[in-house]
mmCIF file of C-alpha atoms in Angstrom:
data_model
loop_
_atom_site.group_PDB
_atom_site.id
_atom_site.type_symbol
_atom_site.label_atom_id
_atom_site.label_comp_id
_atom_site.label_asym_id
_atom_site.label_seq_id
_atom_site.Cartn_x
_atom_site.Cartn_y
_atom_site.Cartn_z
ATOM 1 C CA MET A 112 7.432 27.561 -11.860
ATOM 2 C CA LYS A 113 4.361 26.982 -13.838
ATOM 3 C CA GLU A 114 1.067 27.109 -11.907
ATOM 4 C CA ASN A 115 -2.188 25.352 -12.331
ATOM 5 C CA ILE A 116 -1.249 22.908 -14.974
ATOM 6 C CA THR A 117 -4.423 21.532 -16.465
ATOM 7 C CA VAL A 118 -5.415 18.875 -19.029
ATOM 8 C CA PRO A 119 -9.123 18.077 -20.216
ATOM 9 C CA THR A 120 -9.575 15.813 -17.254
ATOM 10 C CA GLY A 121 -8.580 18.497 -14.550
ATOM 11 C CA LYS A 122 -5.741 20.023 -12.673
ATOM 12 C CA VAL A 123 -2.705 17.646 -12.777
ATOM 13 C CA VAL A 124 -1.544 16.292 -9.319
ATOM 14 C CA GLY A 125 0.922 13.945 -10.416
ATOM 15 C CA ILE A 126 2.931 11.983 -13.186
ATOM 16 C CA GLY A 127 4.392 8.450 -13.489
ATOM 17 C CA LYS A 128 5.483 5.710 -15.536
ATOM 18 C CA ILE A 129 4.727 2.269 -15.940
ATOM 19 C CA LYS A 130 7.073 -0.744 -17.153
ATOM 20 C CA VAL A 131 5.678 -3.561 -18.585
ATOM 21 C CA PHE A 132 8.087 -6.845 -17.845
ATOM 22 C CA THR A 133 8.652 -9.443 -20.364
ATOM 23 C CA THR A 134 7.514 -12.941 -19.193
ATOM 24 C CA GLU A 135 7.080 -16.238 -20.861
ATOM 25 C CA ASP A 136 3.297 -15.429 -21.618
ATOM 26 C CA PHE A 137 4.254 -11.881 -22.641
ATOM 27 C CA PRO A 138 7.458 -11.906 -24.630
ATOM 28 C CA PHE A 139 7.097 -8.343 -26.043
ATOM 29 C CA VAL A 140 9.384 -5.491 -25.225
ATOM 30 C CA ILE A 141 7.223 -2.522 -24.598
ATOM 31 C CA PRO A 142 8.921 0.835 -23.901
ATOM 32 C CA THR A 143 7.934 2.362 -20.421
ATOM 33 C CA LEU A 144 4.745 4.188 -20.326
ATOM 34 C CA SER A 145 4.210 7.453 -19.060
ATOM 35 C CA PHE A 146 1.015 8.744 -17.453
ATOM 36 C CA LEU A 147 -0.337 11.871 -15.342
ATOM 37 C CA VAL A 148 -3.044 12.158 -12.773
ATOM 38 C CA ALA A 149 -5.467 14.930 -12.726
ATOM 39 C CA ARG A 150 -8.079 16.200 -10.226
ATOM 40 C CA SER A 151 -11.481 17.097 -11.768
ATOM 41 C CA GLU A 152 -13.721 19.848 -10.100
ATOM 42 C CA ASP A 153 -15.929 17.307 -8.669
ATOM 43 C CA GLY A 154 -13.071 15.783 -6.792
ATOM 44 C CA SER A 155 -12.424 12.595 -8.919
ATOM 45 C CA TYR A 156 -9.106 11.490 -10.163
ATOM 46 C CA THR A 157 -8.291 10.411 -13.618
ATOM 47 C CA ALA A 158 -5.036 8.781 -14.444
ATOM 48 C CA THR A 159 -4.261 8.823 -18.291
ATOM 49 C CA CYS A 160 -1.633 6.800 -20.278
ATOM 50 C CA MET A 161 -0.450 9.021 -23.162
ATOM 51 C CA HIS A 162 1.137 6.255 -25.009
ATOM 52 C CA LEU A 163 -1.862 4.011 -25.054
ATOM 53 C CA LEU A 164 -4.780 6.590 -24.716
ATOM 54 C CA LEU A 165 -6.179 4.944 -21.928
ATOM 55 C CA ASP A 166 -7.941 6.650 -18.741
ATOM 56 C CA SER A 167 -8.778 5.110 -15.418
ATOM 57 C CA SER A 168 -10.958 7.046 -12.743
ATOM 58 C CA ALA A 169 -11.297 6.806 -9.032
ATOM 59 C CA SER A 170 -11.831 8.457 -6.045
ATOM 60 C CA ASN A 171 -8.195 9.097 -5.140
ATOM 61 C CA ASP A 172 -5.117 9.173 -7.050
ATOM 62 C CA ARG A 173 -3.572 5.787 -5.975
ATOM 63 C CA ASP A 174 -6.671 3.901 -6.938
ATOM 64 C CA ALA A 175 -6.817 5.785 -10.272
ATOM 65 C CA VAL A 176 -3.085 4.903 -10.898
ATOM 66 C CA ASP A 177 -3.870 1.177 -9.934
ATOM 67 C CA ARG A 178 -6.678 0.881 -12.270
ATOM 68 C CA LEU A 179 -4.640 2.291 -15.131
ATOM 69 C CA GLN A 180 -1.848 -0.108 -14.615
ATOM 70 C CA GLU A 181 -4.572 -3.115 -14.750
ATOM 71 C CA ASN A 182 -6.111 -1.479 -17.799
ATOM 72 C CA CYS A 183 -2.704 -0.934 -19.598
ATOM 73 C CA LYS A 184 -1.901 -4.704 -19.021
ATOM 74 C CA ASP A 185 -5.233 -5.911 -20.072
ATOM 75 C CA PHE A 186 -4.965 -3.743 -23.329
ATOM 76 C CA LEU A 187 -1.723 -5.017 -24.326
ATOM 77 C CA LYS A 188 -2.445 -8.694 -23.620
ATOM 78 C CA ASP A 189 -5.668 -8.198 -25.694
ATOM 79 C CA LEU A 190 -3.918 -6.449 -28.396
ATOM 80 C CA PHE A 191 -1.145 -8.712 -28.569
ATOM 81 C CA GLY A 192 -3.287 -11.888 -28.147
ATOM 82 C CA CYS A 193 -5.738 -11.155 -30.944
ATOM 83 C CA GLU A 194 -5.787 -12.498 -34.397
ATOM 84 C CA MET A 195 -4.019 -9.382 -36.112
ATOM 85 C CA ASP A 196 -0.651 -10.066 -37.297
ATOM 86 C CA LYS A 197 2.316 -8.605 -35.116
ATOM 87 C CA GLN A 198 3.111 -6.013 -37.856
ATOM 88 C CA ALA A 199 -0.372 -4.668 -37.640
ATOM 89 C CA VAL A 200 -0.282 -4.760 -33.704
ATOM 90 C CA TRP A 201 2.726 -2.655 -33.738
ATOM 91 C CA ALA A 202 1.480 -0.327 -36.389
ATOM 92 C CA GLU A 203 -1.508 0.423 -34.139
ATOM 93 C CA LEU A 204 0.674 1.024 -31.149
ATOM 94 C CA HIS A 205 2.536 3.457 -33.451
ATOM 95 C CA GLU A 206 -0.533 5.053 -34.324
ATOM 96 C CA LEU A 207 -1.585 5.397 -30.717
ATOM 97 C CA ILE A 208 1.474 6.938 -29.680
ATOM 98 C CA ASN A 209 1.570 9.686 -32.237
ATOM 99 C CA SER A 210 -2.118 10.440 -31.706
ATOM 100 C CA LYS A 211 -2.498 14.412 -31.568
ATOM 101 C CA CYS A 212 -5.143 14.072 -28.824
ATOM 102 C CA ALA A 213 -2.380 13.247 -26.362
ATOM 103 C CA TYR A 214 -0.424 16.459 -27.278
ATOM 104 C CA PRO A 215 -2.054 18.544 -24.302
ATOM 105 C CA TYR A 216 -1.160 15.679 -21.784
ATOM 106 C CA TRP A 217 2.207 15.491 -23.076
ATOM 107 C CA GLU A 218 2.677 19.309 -22.848
ATOM 108 C CA ALA A 219 1.542 18.995 -19.107
ATOM 109 C CA TYR A 220 3.663 15.893 -18.445
ATOM 110 C CA ARG A 221 6.747 18.044 -19.259
ATOM 111 C CA ASP A 222 5.566 20.985 -17.304
ATOM 112 C CA VAL A 223 5.185 18.880 -14.043
ATOM 113 C CA GLN A 224 8.598 17.248 -14.937
ATOM 114 C CA TYR A 225 10.287 20.793 -14.818
ATOM 115 C CA ASN A 226 8.293 21.880 -11.784
ATOM 116 C CA LEU A 227 9.581 18.773 -9.945
ATOM 117 C CA ALA A 228 12.907 19.220 -11.115
ATOM 118 C CA GLU A 229 12.832 22.908 -9.671
ATOM 119 C CA LYS A 230 11.951 21.651 -6.609
ATOM 120 C CA GLY A 231 14.837 19.099 -6.542
ATOM 121 C CA VAL A 232 12.850 16.009 -7.093
ATOM 122 C CA ASP A 233 14.781 13.513 -8.776
ATOM 123 C CA LEU A 234 12.416 11.110 -10.552
ATOM 124 C CA LYS A 235 15.303 8.988 -11.699
ATOM 125 C CA PHE A 236 16.206 8.085 -8.200
ATOM 126 C CA GLU A 237 12.920 6.422 -7.439
ATOM 127 C CA ARG A 238 12.544 4.486 -10.892
ATOM 128 C CA GLU A 239 16.262 2.944 -10.044
ATOM 129 C CA LYS A 240 15.207 2.372 -6.519
ATOM 130 C CA PHE A 241 12.121 0.228 -7.930
ATOM 131 C CA TYR A 242 14.449 -1.630 -10.265
ATOM 132 C CA GLU A 243 16.764 -2.443 -7.758
ATOM 133 C CA GLU A 244 13.995 -3.738 -5.401
ATOM 134 C CA ARG A 245 12.417 -5.545 -8.467
ATOM 135 C CA ILE A 246 15.761 -7.254 -9.228
ATOM 136 C CA ARG A 247 15.962 -8.550 -5.753
ATOM 137 C CA GLU A 248 12.291 -9.975 -5.743
ATOM 138 C CA LEU A 249 13.008 -11.544 -9.070
ATOM 139 C CA GLU A 250 16.307 -13.210 -7.880
ATOM 140 C CA ALA A 251 14.543 -14.580 -4.844
ATOM 141 C CA GLN A 252 11.562 -15.953 -7.178
ATOM 142 C CA ILE A 253 13.916 -17.594 -9.694
ATOM 143 C CA GLU A 254 14.602 -20.675 -7.686
ATOM 144 C CA THR A 255 10.828 -21.472 -6.984
ATOM 145 C CA MET A 256 9.588 -20.234 -10.451
ATOM 146 C CA ARG A 257 12.006 -22.164 -12.834
ATOM 147 C CA ASN A 258 9.272 -24.626 -13.832
ATOM 148 C CA ILE A 259 6.429 -22.502 -13.322
ATOM 149 C CA ARG A 260 5.000 -20.194 -16.021
ATOM 150 C CA ALA A 261 4.737 -16.666 -14.763
ATOM 151 C CA PRO A 262 1.869 -14.370 -15.666
ATOM 152 C CA MET A 263 2.316 -11.058 -17.323
ATOM 153 C CA GLU A 264 3.526 -8.348 -15.057
ATOM 154 C CA VAL A 265 2.774 -4.630 -15.328
ATOM 155 C CA HIS A 266 4.085 -2.174 -12.603
ATOM 156 C CA VAL A 267 4.022 1.340 -11.837
ATOM 157 C CA VAL A 268 7.609 2.286 -11.473
ATOM 158 C CA SER A 269 7.178 5.983 -10.509
ATOM 159 C CA TYR A 270 4.602 8.229 -9.344
ATOM 160 C CA GLN A 271 5.283 11.499 -7.513
ATOM 161 C CA SER A 272 2.347 13.462 -6.354
ATOM 162 C CA TYR A 273 2.569 17.178 -7.632
ATOM 163 C CA GLU A 274 0.514 18.480 -4.772
ATOM 164 C CA ALA A 275 2.567 16.978 -1.906
ATOM 165 C CA CYS A 276 5.495 18.981 -3.457
ATOM 166 C CA GLU A 277 3.095 22.220 -3.370
ATOM 167 C CA SER A 278 2.214 21.789 -0.056
ATOM 168 C CA GLU A 279 5.802 20.998 1.324
ATOM 169 C CA ALA A 280 6.748 24.240 -0.607
ATOM 170 C CA ALA A 281 4.142 26.241 1.036
ATOM 171 C CA ALA A 282 4.852 25.217 4.436
#
């Protein structure tokens, strides 16, 4: 197992994915976004979305993830709502996902994925569970929302604390 996985924002403590759902007011299909969370030496946490090159910080990992989710939503709404033609918007997204500055984050993300796999953590199961619950929620809302315009939705679809696995393994 690879120890002490770090990125410029600190020691990696977790990874996750964010799914942007299409809605009437946001009809664009966005691939699932990957992120990681790092703890700096001062104890603050930074969640980083490698696809959009966005960071959000907080005093704990969950708040950093929640802020990142909102930042991703705001960024995408602003980007697709601006006056640029959609071809230029997609070109900007391509530029972001291919940025070399995200390489250390992607390397760390993959290292954590393999560390979690080595510990038997199945990240796919958590995502599937989320989608099943989300489908149930949406089916329950369909009848009441038929005539209501739903706002854009962005949700964290998985987050696994790397530190929790480390402390369980040490016990």
